[in-house]
Tab-separated table of C-alpha atoms in Angstrom:
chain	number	residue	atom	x	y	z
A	1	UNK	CA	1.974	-24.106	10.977
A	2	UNK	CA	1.251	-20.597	9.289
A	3	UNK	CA	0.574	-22.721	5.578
A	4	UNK	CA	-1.834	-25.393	7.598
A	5	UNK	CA	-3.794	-22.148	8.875
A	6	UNK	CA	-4.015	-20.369	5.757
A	7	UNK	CA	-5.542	-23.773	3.971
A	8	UNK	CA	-7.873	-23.753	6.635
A	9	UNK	CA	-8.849	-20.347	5.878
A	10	UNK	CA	-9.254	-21.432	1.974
A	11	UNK	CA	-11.437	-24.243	3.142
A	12	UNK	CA	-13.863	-22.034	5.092
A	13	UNK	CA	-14.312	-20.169	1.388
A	14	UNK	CA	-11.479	-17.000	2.087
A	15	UNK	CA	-10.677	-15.770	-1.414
A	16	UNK	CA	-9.320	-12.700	-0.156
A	17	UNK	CA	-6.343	-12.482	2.732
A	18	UNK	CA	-4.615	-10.095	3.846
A	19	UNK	CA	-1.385	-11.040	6.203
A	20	UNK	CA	0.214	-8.667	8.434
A	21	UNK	CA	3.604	-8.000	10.678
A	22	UNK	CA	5.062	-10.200	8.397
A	23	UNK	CA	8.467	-9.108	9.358
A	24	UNK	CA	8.215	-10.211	12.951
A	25	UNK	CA	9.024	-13.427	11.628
A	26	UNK	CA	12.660	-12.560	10.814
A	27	UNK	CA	13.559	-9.804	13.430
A	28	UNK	CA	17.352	-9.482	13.747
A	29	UNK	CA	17.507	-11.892	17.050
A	30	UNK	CA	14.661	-14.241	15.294
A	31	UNK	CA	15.486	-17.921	15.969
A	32	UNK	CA	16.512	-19.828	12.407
A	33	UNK	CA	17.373	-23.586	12.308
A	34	UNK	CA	19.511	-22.917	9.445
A	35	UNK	CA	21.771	-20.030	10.410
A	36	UNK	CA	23.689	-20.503	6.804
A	37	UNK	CA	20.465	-18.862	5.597
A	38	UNK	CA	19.378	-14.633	5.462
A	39	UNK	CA	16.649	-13.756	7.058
A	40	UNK	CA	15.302	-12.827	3.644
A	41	UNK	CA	16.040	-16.593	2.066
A	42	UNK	CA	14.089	-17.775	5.016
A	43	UNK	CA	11.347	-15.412	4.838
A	44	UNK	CA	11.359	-15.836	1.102
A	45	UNK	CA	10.806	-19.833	1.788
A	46	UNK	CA	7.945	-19.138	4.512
A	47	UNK	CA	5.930	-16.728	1.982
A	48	UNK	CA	6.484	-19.458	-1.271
A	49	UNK	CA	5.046	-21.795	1.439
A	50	UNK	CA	2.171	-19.390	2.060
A	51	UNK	CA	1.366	-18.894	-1.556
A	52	UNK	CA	1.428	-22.716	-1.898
A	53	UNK	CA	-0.671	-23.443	0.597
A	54	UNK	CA	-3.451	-20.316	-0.660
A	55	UNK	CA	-3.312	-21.652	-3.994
A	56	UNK	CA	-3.576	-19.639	-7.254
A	57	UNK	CA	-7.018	-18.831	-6.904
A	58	UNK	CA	-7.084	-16.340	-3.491
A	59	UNK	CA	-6.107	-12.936	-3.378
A	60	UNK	CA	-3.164	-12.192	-0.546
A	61	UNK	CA	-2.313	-8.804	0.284
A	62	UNK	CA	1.395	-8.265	2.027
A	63	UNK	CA	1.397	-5.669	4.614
A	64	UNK	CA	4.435	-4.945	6.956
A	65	UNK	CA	6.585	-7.124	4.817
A	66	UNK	CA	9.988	-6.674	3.389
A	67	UNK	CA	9.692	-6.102	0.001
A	68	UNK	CA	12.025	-7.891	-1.909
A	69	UNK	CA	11.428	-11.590	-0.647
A	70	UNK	CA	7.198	-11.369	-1.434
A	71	UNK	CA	8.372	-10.894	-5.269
A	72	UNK	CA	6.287	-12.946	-7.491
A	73	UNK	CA	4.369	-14.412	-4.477
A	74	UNK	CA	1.812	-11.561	-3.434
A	75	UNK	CA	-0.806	-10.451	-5.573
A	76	UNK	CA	-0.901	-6.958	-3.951
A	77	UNK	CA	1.529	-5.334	-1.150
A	78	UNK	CA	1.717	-2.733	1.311
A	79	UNK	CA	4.075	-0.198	-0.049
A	80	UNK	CA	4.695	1.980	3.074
A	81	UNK	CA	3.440	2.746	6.298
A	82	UNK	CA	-0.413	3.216	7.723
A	83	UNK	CA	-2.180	6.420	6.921
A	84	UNK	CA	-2.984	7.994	10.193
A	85	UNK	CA	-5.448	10.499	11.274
A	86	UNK	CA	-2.913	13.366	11.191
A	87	UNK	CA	-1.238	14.577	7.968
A	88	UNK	CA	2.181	14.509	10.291
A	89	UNK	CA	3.330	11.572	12.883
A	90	UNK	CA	3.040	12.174	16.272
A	91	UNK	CA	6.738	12.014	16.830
A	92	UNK	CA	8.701	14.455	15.347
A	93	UNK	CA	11.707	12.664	15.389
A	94	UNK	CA	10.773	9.919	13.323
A	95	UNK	CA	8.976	11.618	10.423
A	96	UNK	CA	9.505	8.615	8.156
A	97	UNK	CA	8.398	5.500	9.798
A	98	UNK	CA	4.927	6.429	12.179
A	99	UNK	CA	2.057	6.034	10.466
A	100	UNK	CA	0.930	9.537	8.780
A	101	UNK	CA	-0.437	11.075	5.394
A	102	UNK	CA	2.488	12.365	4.371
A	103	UNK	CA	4.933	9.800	4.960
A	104	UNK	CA	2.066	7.149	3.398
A	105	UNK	CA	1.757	9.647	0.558
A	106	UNK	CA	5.615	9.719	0.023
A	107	UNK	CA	5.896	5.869	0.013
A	108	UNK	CA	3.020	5.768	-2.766
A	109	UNK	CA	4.536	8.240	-5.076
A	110	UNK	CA	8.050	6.916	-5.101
A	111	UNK	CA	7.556	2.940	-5.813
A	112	UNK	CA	4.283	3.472	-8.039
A	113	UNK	CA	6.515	2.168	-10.508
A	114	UNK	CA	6.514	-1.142	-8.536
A	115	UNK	CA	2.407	-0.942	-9.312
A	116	UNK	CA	1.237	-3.641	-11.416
A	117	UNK	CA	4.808	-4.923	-12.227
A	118	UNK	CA	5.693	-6.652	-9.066
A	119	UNK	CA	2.074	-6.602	-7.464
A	120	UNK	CA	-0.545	-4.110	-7.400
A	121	UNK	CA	0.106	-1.780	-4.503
A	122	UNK	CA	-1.567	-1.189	-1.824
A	123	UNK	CA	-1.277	2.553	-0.636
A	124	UNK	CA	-3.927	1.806	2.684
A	125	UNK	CA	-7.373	3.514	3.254
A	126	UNK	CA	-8.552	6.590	2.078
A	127	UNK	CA	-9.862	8.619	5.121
A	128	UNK	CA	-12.949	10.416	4.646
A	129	UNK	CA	-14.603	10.905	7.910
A	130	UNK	CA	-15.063	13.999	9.515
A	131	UNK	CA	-12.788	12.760	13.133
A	132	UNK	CA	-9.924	13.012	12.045
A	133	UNK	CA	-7.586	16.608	11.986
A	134	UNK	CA	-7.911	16.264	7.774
A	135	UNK	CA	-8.491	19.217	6.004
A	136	UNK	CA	-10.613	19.018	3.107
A	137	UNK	CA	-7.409	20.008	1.122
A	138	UNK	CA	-5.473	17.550	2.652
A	139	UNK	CA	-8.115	14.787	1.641
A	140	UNK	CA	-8.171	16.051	-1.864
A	141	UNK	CA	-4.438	15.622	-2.021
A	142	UNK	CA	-4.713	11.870	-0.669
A	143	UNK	CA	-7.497	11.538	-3.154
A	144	UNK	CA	-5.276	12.745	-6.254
A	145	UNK	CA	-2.468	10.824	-5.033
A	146	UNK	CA	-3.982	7.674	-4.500
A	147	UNK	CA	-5.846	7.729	-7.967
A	148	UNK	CA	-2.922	8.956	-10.255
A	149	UNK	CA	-0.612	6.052	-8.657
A	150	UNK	CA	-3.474	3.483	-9.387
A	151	UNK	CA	-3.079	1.122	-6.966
A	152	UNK	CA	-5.850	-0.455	-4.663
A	153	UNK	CA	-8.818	1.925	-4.070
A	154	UNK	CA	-10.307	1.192	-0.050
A	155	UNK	CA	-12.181	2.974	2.559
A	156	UNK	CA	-12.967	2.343	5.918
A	157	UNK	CA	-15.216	4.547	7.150
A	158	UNK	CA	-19.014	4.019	7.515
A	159	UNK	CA	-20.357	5.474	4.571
A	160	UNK	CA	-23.886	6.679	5.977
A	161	UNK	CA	-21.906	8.868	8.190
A	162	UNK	CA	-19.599	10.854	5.671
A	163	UNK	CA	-20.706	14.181	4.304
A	164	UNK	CA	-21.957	14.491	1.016
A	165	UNK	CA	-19.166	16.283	0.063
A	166	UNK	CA	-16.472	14.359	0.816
A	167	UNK	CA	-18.291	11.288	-0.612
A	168	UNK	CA	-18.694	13.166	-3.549
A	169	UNK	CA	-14.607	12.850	-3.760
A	170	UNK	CA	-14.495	8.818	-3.419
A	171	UNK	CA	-17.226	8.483	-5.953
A	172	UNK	CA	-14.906	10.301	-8.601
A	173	UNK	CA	-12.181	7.978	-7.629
A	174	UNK	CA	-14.117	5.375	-8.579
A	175	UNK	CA	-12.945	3.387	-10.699
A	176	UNK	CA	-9.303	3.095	-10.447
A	177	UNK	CA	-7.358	4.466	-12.716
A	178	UNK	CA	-5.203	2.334	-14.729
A	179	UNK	CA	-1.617	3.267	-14.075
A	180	UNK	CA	0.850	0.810	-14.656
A	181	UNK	CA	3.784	2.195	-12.775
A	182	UNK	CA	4.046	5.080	-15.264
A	183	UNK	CA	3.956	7.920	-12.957
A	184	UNK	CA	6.146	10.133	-13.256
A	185	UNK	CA	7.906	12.490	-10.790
A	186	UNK	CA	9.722	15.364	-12.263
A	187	UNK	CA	12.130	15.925	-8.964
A	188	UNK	CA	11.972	12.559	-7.079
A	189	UNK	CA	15.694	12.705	-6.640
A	190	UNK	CA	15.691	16.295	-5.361
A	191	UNK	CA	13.141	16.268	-2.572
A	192	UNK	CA	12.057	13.997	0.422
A	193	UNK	CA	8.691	14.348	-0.809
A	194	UNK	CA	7.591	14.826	-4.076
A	195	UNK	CA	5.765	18.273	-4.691
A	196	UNK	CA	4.110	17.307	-8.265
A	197	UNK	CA	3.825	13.992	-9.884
A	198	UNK	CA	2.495	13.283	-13.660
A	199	UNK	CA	0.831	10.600	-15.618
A	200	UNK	CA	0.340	10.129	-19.165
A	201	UNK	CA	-3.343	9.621	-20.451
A	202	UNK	CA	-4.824	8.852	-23.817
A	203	UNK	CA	-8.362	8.838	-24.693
A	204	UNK	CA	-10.350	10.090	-28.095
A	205	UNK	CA	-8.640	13.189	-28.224
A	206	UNK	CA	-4.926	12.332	-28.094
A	207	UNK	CA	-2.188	11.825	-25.666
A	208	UNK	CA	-1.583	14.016	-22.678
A	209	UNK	CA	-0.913	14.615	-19.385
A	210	UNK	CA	-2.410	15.045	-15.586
């Protein structure tokens, strides 16, 4: 059923899907015809049919997906959870999980390295409008983060409404820059989330470092 309606959507002239929840499809208690298979095996089958069915030629974007069975199969992915309007979840007992800038920040800074190897990643929208609880230092810091990993580049916020000044910051974002999962993050194994993160440049000047 799911590959008949994404030809569908290719037939209408779709070059550019993105898919969602995809890991409702293999909760724990999900029902499989072959129980001899994971959930990941089956999930892995579903997505090849997916791909299949899109053809080489369409963009798909992987979003809520386990990571390991879209391998080869998505052109860009989803690497963590939904940036949110508040730099911390709303429920402080699950800090990791809810969507939030920090824990969407966290997720983009440790698998850049999967950027541009496995897919390009996909670290969700940059927030520049002026409703949300954002300072301007937080969206800097999303800004920074989002361009040194150099994944996809999106906004969502009417344009004609954002201040000058914080358009200012997308337009210097733009275009992406060109990391291939070289970041680097000096103490990635010694704190939940990375304080300082590095990439290697090279232009007429030489080699060096941001």
């Amino acid at each position: 059923h799911a590959a008949n309606e994404i030809r569908k959507a290719v037939s209408w002239g779709f070059r550019y899907l993105k898919l969602d929840f995809l890991y409702a499809g293999v909760l724990y208690d999900c029902d499989r015809v072959d129980r001899a298979r994971s959930r990941a095996e089956v999930l892995r089958n579903a997505l090849g049919a997916i791909r299949e069915a899109a053809g080489p030629d369409v963009f798909i974007v992987g979003c809520g997906c386990p990571l390991g069975s879209a391998i080869g199969l998505f052109d860009a992915m989803r690497i963590g959870c939904d940036v949110g309007p508040n730099w911390y979840g709303d429920l402080k007992w699950d800090k990791w999980n809810l969507p939030s800038v920090s824990t969407s920040l966290r997720n983009s800074i440790t698998r850049s390295w999967m950027n541009q190897h496995w897919w390009v990643n996909d670290p969700d929208c940059v927030l520049l409008r002026t409703t949300t609880s954002l300072t301007d230092d937080e969206l800097r810091t999303i800004a920074t983060v989002v361009t040194l990993t150099g994944g996809m580049f999106m906004l969502s916020d009417a344009l004609a409404e954002v201040p000058a000044e914080r358009l200012r910051i997308a337009k210097i974002m733009w275009p992406p820059f060109p990391n291939k999962g070289n970041l680097i993050v000096p103490k990635l194994l010694a704190e939940q989330s990375p304080s300082v993160i590095l990439t290697q440049v090279e232009n007429d000047t030489g080699m060096g470092y941001i």
